[in-house]
Coordinates of C-alpha atoms in Angstrom, one line a residue:
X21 CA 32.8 56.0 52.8
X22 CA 36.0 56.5 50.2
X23 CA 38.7 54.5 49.7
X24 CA 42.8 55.1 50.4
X25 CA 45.8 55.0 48.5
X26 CA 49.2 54.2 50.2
X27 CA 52.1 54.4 48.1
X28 CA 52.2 57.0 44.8
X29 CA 54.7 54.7 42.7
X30 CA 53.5 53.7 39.1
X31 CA 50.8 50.9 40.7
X32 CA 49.6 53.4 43.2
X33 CA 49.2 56.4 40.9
X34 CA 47.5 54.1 38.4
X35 CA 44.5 52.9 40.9
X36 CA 44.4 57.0 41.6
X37 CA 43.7 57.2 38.0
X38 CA 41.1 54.1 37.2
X39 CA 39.0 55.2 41.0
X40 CA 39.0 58.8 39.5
X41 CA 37.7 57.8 36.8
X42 CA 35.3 55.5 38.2
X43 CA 33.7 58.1 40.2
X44 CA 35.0 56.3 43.7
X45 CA 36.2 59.4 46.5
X46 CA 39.6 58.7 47.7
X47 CA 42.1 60.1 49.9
X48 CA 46.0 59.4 49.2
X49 CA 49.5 59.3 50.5
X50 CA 52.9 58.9 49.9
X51 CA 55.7 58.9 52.5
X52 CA 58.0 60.8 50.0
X53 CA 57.5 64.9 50.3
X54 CA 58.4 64.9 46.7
X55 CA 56.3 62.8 45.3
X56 CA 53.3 64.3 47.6
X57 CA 54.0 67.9 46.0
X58 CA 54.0 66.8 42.5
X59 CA 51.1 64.6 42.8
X60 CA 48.9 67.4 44.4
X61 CA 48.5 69.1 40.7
X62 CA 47.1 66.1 39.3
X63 CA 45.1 65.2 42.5
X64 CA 44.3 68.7 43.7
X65 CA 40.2 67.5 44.5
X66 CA 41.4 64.2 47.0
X67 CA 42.9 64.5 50.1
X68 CA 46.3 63.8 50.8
X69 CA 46.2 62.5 54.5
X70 CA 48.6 60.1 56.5
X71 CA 47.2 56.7 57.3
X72 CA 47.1 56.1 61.5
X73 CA 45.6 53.9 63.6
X74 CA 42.6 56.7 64.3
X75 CA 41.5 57.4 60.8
X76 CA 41.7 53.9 58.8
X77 CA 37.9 53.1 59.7
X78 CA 36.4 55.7 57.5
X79 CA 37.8 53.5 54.5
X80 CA 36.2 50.9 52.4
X81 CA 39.4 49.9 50.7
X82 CA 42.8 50.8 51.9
X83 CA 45.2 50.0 48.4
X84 CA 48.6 49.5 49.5
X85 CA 51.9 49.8 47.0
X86 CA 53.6 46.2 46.5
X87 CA 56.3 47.7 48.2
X88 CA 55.1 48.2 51.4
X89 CA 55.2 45.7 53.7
X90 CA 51.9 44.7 55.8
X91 CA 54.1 44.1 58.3
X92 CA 54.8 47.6 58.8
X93 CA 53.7 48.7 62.5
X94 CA 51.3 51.2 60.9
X95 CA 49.2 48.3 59.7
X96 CA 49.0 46.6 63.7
X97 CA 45.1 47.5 64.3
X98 CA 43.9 47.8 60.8
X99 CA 41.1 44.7 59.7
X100 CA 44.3 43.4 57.6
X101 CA 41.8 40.5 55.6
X102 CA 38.5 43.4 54.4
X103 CA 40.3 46.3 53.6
X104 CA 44.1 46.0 53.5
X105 CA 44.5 45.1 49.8
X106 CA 46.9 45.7 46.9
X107 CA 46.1 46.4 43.0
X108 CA 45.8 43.3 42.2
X109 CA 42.8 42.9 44.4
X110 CA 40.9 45.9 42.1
X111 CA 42.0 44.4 38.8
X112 CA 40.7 41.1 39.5
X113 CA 37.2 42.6 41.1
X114 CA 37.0 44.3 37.4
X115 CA 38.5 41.1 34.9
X116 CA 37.2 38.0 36.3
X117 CA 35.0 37.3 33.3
X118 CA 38.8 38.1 31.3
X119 CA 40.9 35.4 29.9
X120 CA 44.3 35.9 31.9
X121 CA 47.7 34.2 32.1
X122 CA 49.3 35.4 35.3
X123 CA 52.8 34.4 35.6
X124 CA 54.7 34.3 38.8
X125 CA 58.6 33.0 40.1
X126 CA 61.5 34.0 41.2
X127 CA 63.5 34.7 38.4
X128 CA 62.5 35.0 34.6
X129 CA 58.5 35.7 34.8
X130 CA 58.9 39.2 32.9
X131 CA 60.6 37.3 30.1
X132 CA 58.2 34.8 30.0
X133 CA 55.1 37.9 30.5
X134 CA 56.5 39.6 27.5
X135 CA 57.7 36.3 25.0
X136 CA 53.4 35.2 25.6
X137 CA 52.4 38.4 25.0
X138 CA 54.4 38.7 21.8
X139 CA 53.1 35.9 20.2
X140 CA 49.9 36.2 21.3
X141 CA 49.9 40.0 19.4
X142 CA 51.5 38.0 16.4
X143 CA 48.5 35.7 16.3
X144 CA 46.2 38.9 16.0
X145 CA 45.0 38.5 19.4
X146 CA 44.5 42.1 21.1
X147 CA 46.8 41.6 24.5
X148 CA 47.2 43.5 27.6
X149 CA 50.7 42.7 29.0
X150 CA 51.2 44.3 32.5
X151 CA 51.5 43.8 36.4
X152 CA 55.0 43.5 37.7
X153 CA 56.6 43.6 34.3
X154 CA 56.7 47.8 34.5
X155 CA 53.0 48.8 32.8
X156 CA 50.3 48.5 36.3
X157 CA 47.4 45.9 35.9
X158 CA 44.8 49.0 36.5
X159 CA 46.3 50.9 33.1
X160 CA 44.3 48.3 31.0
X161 CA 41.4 50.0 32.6
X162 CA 42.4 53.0 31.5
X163 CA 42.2 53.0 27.5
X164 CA 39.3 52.1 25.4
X165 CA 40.6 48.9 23.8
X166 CA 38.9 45.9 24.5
X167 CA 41.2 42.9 25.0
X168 CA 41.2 39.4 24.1
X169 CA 43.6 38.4 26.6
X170 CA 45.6 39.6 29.2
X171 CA 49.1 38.8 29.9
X172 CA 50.2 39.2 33.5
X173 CA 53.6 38.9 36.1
X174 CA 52.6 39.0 39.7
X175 CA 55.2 39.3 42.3
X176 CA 54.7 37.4 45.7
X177 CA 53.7 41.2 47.3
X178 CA 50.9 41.6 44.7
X179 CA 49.5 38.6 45.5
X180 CA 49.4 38.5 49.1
X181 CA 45.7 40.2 49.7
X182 CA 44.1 38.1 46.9
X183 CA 41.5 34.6 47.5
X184 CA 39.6 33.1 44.8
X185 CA 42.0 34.3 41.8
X186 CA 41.4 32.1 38.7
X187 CA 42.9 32.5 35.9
X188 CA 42.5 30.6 32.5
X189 CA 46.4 29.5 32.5
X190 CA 48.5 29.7 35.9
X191 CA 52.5 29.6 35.6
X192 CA 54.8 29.2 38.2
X193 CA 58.2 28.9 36.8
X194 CA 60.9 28.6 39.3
X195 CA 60.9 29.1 43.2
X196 CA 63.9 30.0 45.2
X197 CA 65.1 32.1 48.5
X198 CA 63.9 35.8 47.7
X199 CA 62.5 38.3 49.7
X200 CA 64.2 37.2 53.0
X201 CA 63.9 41.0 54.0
X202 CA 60.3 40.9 53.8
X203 CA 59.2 37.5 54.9
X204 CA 59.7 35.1 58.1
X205 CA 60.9 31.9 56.1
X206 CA 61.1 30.6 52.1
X207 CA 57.6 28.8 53.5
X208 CA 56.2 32.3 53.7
X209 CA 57.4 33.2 50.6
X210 CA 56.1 30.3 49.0
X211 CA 52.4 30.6 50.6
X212 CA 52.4 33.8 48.6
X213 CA 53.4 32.1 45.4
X214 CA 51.0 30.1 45.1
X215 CA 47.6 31.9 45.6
X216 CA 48.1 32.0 41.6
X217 CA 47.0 29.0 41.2
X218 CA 43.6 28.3 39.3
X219 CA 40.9 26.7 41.3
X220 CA 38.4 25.6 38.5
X221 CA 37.9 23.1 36.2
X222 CA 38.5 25.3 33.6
X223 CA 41.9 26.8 33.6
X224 CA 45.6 25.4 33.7
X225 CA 47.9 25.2 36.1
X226 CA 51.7 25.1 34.4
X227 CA 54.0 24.1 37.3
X228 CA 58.0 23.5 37.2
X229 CA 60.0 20.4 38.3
X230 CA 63.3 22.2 38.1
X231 CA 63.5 23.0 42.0
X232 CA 62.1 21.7 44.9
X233 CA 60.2 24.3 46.4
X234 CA 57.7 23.8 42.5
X235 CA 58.5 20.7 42.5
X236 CA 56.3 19.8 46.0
X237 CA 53.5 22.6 44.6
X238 CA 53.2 20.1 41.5
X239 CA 52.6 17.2 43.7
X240 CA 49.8 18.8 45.7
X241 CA 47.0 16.3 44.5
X242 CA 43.8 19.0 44.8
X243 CA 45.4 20.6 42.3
X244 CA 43.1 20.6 38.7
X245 CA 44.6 20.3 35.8
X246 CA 48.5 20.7 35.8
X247 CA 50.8 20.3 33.5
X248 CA 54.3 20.1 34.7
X249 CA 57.3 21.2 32.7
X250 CA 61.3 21.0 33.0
X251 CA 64.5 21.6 31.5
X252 CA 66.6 18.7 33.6
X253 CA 63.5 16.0 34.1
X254 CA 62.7 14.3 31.6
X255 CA 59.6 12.3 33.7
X256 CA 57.6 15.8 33.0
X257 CA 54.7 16.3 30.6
X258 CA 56.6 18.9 28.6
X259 CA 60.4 19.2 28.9
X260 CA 63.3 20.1 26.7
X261 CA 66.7 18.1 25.4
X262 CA 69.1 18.7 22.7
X263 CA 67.1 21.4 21.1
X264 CA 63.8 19.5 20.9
X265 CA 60.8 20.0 22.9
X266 CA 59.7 16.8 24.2
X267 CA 55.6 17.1 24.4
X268 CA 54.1 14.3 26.5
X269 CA 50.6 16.0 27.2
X270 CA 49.2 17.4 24.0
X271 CA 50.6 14.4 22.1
X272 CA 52.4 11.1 22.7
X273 CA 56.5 11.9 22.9
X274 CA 56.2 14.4 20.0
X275 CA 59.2 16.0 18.8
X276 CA 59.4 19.5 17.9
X277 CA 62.9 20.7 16.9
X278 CA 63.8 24.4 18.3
X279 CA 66.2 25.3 15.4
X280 CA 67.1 29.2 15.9
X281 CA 66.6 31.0 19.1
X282 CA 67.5 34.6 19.3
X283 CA 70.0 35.7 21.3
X284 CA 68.1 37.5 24.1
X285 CA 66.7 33.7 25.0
X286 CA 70.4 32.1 25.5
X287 CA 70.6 31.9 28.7
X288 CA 69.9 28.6 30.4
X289 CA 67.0 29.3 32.3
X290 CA 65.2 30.9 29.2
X291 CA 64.3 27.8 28.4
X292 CA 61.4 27.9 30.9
X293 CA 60.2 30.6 29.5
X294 CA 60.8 28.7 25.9
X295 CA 58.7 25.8 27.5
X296 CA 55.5 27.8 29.3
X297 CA 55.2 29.7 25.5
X298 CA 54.8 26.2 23.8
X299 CA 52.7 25.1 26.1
X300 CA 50.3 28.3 26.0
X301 CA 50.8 28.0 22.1
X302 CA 49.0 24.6 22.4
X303 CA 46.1 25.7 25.0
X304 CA 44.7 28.7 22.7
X305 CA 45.5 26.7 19.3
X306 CA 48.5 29.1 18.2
X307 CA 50.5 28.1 15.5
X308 CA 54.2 26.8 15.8
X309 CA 54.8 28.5 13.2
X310 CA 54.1 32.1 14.9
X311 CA 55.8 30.6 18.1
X312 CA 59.1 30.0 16.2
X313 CA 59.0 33.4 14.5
X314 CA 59.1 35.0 18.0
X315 CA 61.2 32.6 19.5
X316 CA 63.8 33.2 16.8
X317 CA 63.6 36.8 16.9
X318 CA 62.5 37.9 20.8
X319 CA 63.5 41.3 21.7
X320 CA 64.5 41.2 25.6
X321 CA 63.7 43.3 28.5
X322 CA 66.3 46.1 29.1
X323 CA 68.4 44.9 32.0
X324 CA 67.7 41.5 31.7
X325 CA 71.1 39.6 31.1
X326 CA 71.4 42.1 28.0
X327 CA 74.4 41.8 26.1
X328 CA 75.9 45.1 25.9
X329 CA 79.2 44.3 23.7
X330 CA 80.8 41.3 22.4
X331 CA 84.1 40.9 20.4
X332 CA 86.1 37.8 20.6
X333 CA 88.1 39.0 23.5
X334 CA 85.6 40.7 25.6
X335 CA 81.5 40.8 26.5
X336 CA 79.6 43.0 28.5
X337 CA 76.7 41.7 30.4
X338 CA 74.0 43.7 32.1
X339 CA 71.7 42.1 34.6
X340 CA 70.6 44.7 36.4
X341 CA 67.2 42.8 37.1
X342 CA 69.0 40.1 39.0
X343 CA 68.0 41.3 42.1
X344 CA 68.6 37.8 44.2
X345 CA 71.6 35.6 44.3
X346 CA 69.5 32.5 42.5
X347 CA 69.3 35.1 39.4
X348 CA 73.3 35.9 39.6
X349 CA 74.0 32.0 40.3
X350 CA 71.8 31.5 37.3
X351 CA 74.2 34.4 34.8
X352 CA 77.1 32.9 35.5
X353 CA 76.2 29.0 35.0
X354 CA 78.4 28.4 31.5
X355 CA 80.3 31.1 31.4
X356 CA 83.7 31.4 32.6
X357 CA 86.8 34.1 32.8
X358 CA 84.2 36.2 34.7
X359 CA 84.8 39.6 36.2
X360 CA 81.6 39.8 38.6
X361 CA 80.1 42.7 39.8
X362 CA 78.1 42.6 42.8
X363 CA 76.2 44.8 45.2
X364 CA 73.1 47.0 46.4
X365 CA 71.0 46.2 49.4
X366 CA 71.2 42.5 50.1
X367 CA 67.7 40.9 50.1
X368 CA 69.4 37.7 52.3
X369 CA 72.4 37.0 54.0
X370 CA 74.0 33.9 52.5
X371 CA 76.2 34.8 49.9
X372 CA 78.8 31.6 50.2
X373 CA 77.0 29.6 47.4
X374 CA 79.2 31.7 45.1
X375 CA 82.1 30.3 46.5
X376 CA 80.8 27.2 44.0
X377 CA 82.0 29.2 41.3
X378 CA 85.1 30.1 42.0
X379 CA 86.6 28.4 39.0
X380 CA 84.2 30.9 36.9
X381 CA 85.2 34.3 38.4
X382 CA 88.5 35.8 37.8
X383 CA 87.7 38.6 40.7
X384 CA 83.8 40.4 42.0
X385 CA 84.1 44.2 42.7
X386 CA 81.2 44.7 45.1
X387 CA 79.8 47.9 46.1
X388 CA 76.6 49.5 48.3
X389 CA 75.2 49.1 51.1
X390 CA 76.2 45.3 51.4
X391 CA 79.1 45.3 50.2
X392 CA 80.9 44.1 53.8
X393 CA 78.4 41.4 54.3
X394 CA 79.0 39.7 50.7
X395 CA 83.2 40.3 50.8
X396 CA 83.6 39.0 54.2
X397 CA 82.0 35.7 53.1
X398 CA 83.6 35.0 49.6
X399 CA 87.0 37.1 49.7
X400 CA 89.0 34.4 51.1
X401 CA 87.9 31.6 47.4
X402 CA 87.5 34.7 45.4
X403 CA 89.4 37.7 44.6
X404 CA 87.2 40.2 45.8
X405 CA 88.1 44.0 46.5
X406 CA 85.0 46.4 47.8
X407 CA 83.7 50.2 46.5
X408 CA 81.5 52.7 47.4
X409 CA 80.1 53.2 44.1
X410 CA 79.3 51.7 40.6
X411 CA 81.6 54.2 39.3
X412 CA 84.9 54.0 40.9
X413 CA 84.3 50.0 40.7
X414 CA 84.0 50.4 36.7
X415 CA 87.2 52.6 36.8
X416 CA 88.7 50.3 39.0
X417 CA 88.0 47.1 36.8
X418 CA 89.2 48.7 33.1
X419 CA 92.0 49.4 34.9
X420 CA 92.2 45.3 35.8
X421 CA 90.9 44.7 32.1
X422 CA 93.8 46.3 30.4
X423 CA 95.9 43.1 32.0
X424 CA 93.8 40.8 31.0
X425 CA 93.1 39.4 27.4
X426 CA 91.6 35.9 28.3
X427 CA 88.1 36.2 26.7
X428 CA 86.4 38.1 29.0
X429 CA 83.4 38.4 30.7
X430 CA 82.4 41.2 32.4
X431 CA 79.0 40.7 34.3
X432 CA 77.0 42.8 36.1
X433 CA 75.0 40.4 37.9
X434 CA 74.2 42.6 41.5
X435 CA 72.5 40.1 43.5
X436 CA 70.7 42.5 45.3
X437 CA 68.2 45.1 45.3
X438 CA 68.8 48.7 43.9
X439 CA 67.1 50.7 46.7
X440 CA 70.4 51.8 48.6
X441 CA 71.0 54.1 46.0
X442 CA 69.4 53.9 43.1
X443 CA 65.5 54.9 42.6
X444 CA 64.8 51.0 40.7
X445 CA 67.1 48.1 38.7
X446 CA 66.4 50.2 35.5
X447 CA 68.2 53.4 36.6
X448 CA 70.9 51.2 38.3
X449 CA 70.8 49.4 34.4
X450 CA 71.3 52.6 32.7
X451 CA 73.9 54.0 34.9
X452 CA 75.6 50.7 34.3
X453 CA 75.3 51.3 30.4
X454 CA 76.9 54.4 30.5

């Protein structure tokens, strides 16, 4: 028996590439023509075959893309539990004697991914950093380099298939509505969330009290060794005020003074990602002083409420990556004078929480596929006007701009996904950019 592949995206070509070159047969698939055709050159000794309800019994494994839904109709009579699985399922079958932190959230876990993994190659530690941050978990399996630790986001979708996952340090940094597209309920969602957790004795559990949905995870009491950690609450072990860390678990109400942090880590909720470094600084016996080096000079993730041009009139925002409307709530908290752009394909319904910040937006141009749905709910509290396209809204809005000289904001904070029309957030970013 051989096993499947479902879904030729970057995850689904890279468990081609680590079965191939584990000697494993396996047929594959792709519903996209295009992606079939090129693929067949680099595949051209596997089968490319359609999944059905007659056929999926000749597999051992059937590896599914994270962005397929199980609930697809395809999947009815399928054994979903012994052979439906994801990547995440392989990686962990070959890495379970591996020292990983595996990050999950709604918003904010690639920061976090990459600011560990950055001080963890400062250190002189040898770091994989991949998963749902852009590089897939079965490319570590792919070089010759022999790590010392891996550094890994999981989305809710990659961690659907998986039981037993344990690794050394567990993060969950924020939980909020996302996904309403692809689940039943935020209960759903959540269920999904937290099959990250660490089940031994000897890992870590780092768990948020800065929303309700972590908040209730933290107070599960079969769960070993947590450490809970907030930027509002001060009751938690680790939490953050006035620039200083606040350490209540490694030592008794220390003090440690954040004095410089770059740019790319200004935004509010950064400061999770600020918090889980420290704490994984203290768990593996890094240095502060390597963890203020990177925390002073962090590089950011493209798309990631990246600051395209500043003067003391006008800034440009791009945060292409905020894909929900928690992440776009989240951009424009403390800023005001906003010109908001909005749009895509609308991953929920509910878009009147906005309405909060009325005060903060000067006008939202929203285009795509949703556009209706999210003008129809906030147009009446907030000038609103709708497009087709990202380009005539941008014409549109320096044509507003030249009327306006009230330090500025212009944010592209979309609230949705990019699938409508755009192949991911990063080419909806760079089309943005220019």
């Amino acid at each position: 028996m051989s096993d499947f592949i479902y879904g030729l995206n970057k995850s689904g070509i890279s468990v081609a590439k680590f079965l191939l070159k584990k000697q494993i047969k396996f047929d594959l698939w792709d519903d996209d023509i295009s992606k079939r055709k090129k693929l067949k050159k680099i595949f051209k000794n596997h089968n490319f075959l359609k999944l059905s309800n007659k056929n999926f019994y000749k597999y051992n494994n059937i590896y599914v893309s994270p962005g397929i839904s199980f609930k697809d109709s395809k999947f009815k009579k399928i054994n979903k539990n012994k052979i439906l699985k994801r990547d995440l399922n392989l990686y962990w079958n070959y890495t379970k004697k591996q020292k990983i932190i595996a990050i999950t959230g709604t918003n904010g876990k690639s920061t976090s991914t990459k600011l560990i993994g950055d001080i963890l190659n400062k250190n002189n530690f040898k770091t994989f950093i991949g998963g749902n941050i852009g590089i897939p978990l079965c490319d570590n399996f792919l070089s010759k380099k022999k790590y010392d630790y891996h550094v890994i986001e999981l989305s809710s979708f990659q961690l659907e298939k998986i039981n037993n996952f344990n690794p050394k340090i567990s993060i969950i940094l924020n939980l909020s509505k996302d996904h309403m597209d692809r689940y039943n309920n935020i209960t759903e969602y959540i269920n999904q969330k937290k099959k990250i957790l660490n089940k031994s004795l000897n890992g870590y559990n780092l768990i948020s009290l800065d929303d309700k949905y972590s908040k209730k995870i933290y107070q599960i009491k079969n769960i070993k060794n947590k450490i809970s950690f907030s930027i509002n609450n001060e009751k938690a072990d680790i939490y953050i005020k006035n620039n200083y860390i606040n350490d209540n678990f490694f030592n008794d109400n220390k003090k440690i003074l954040i004095k410089k942090i770059s740019k790319d880590l200004e935004e509010k909720i950064n400061l999770q990602n600020i918090l889980v470094a420290y704490i994984c600084c203290k768990i593996l016996k890094v240095s502060l002083k390597v963890f203020y080096e990177i925390i002073s000079n962090f590089k950011g993730l493209p798309f990631r409420s990246q600051v395209l041009f500043k003067s003391k009139s006008l800034r440009i925002i791009n945060n292409s990556k905020a894909t929900n409307l928690s992440s776009t709530l989240n951009s424009i908290h403390n800023k005001k004078n906003i010109l908001l752009i909005l749009g895509g394909s609308a991953k929920e319904k509910n878009f009147k929480e906005l309405i909060k910040y009325k005060n903060n937006i000067i006008k939202s141009y929203i285009f795509g596929k949703s556009s209706s749905l999210i003008y129809s709910q906030i147009y009446k509290k907030i000038d609103s006007k709708k497009f087709k396209n990202l380009k005539f809204l941008i014409d549109d809005l320096f044509m507003d701009l030249k009327f306006l000289d009230n330090h500025i904001t212009i944010l592209f904070a979309p609230a949705c996904t990019s699938y409508d029309q755009y192949e991911s957030f990063e080419s909806r970013g760079e089309h943005f950019n220019k």
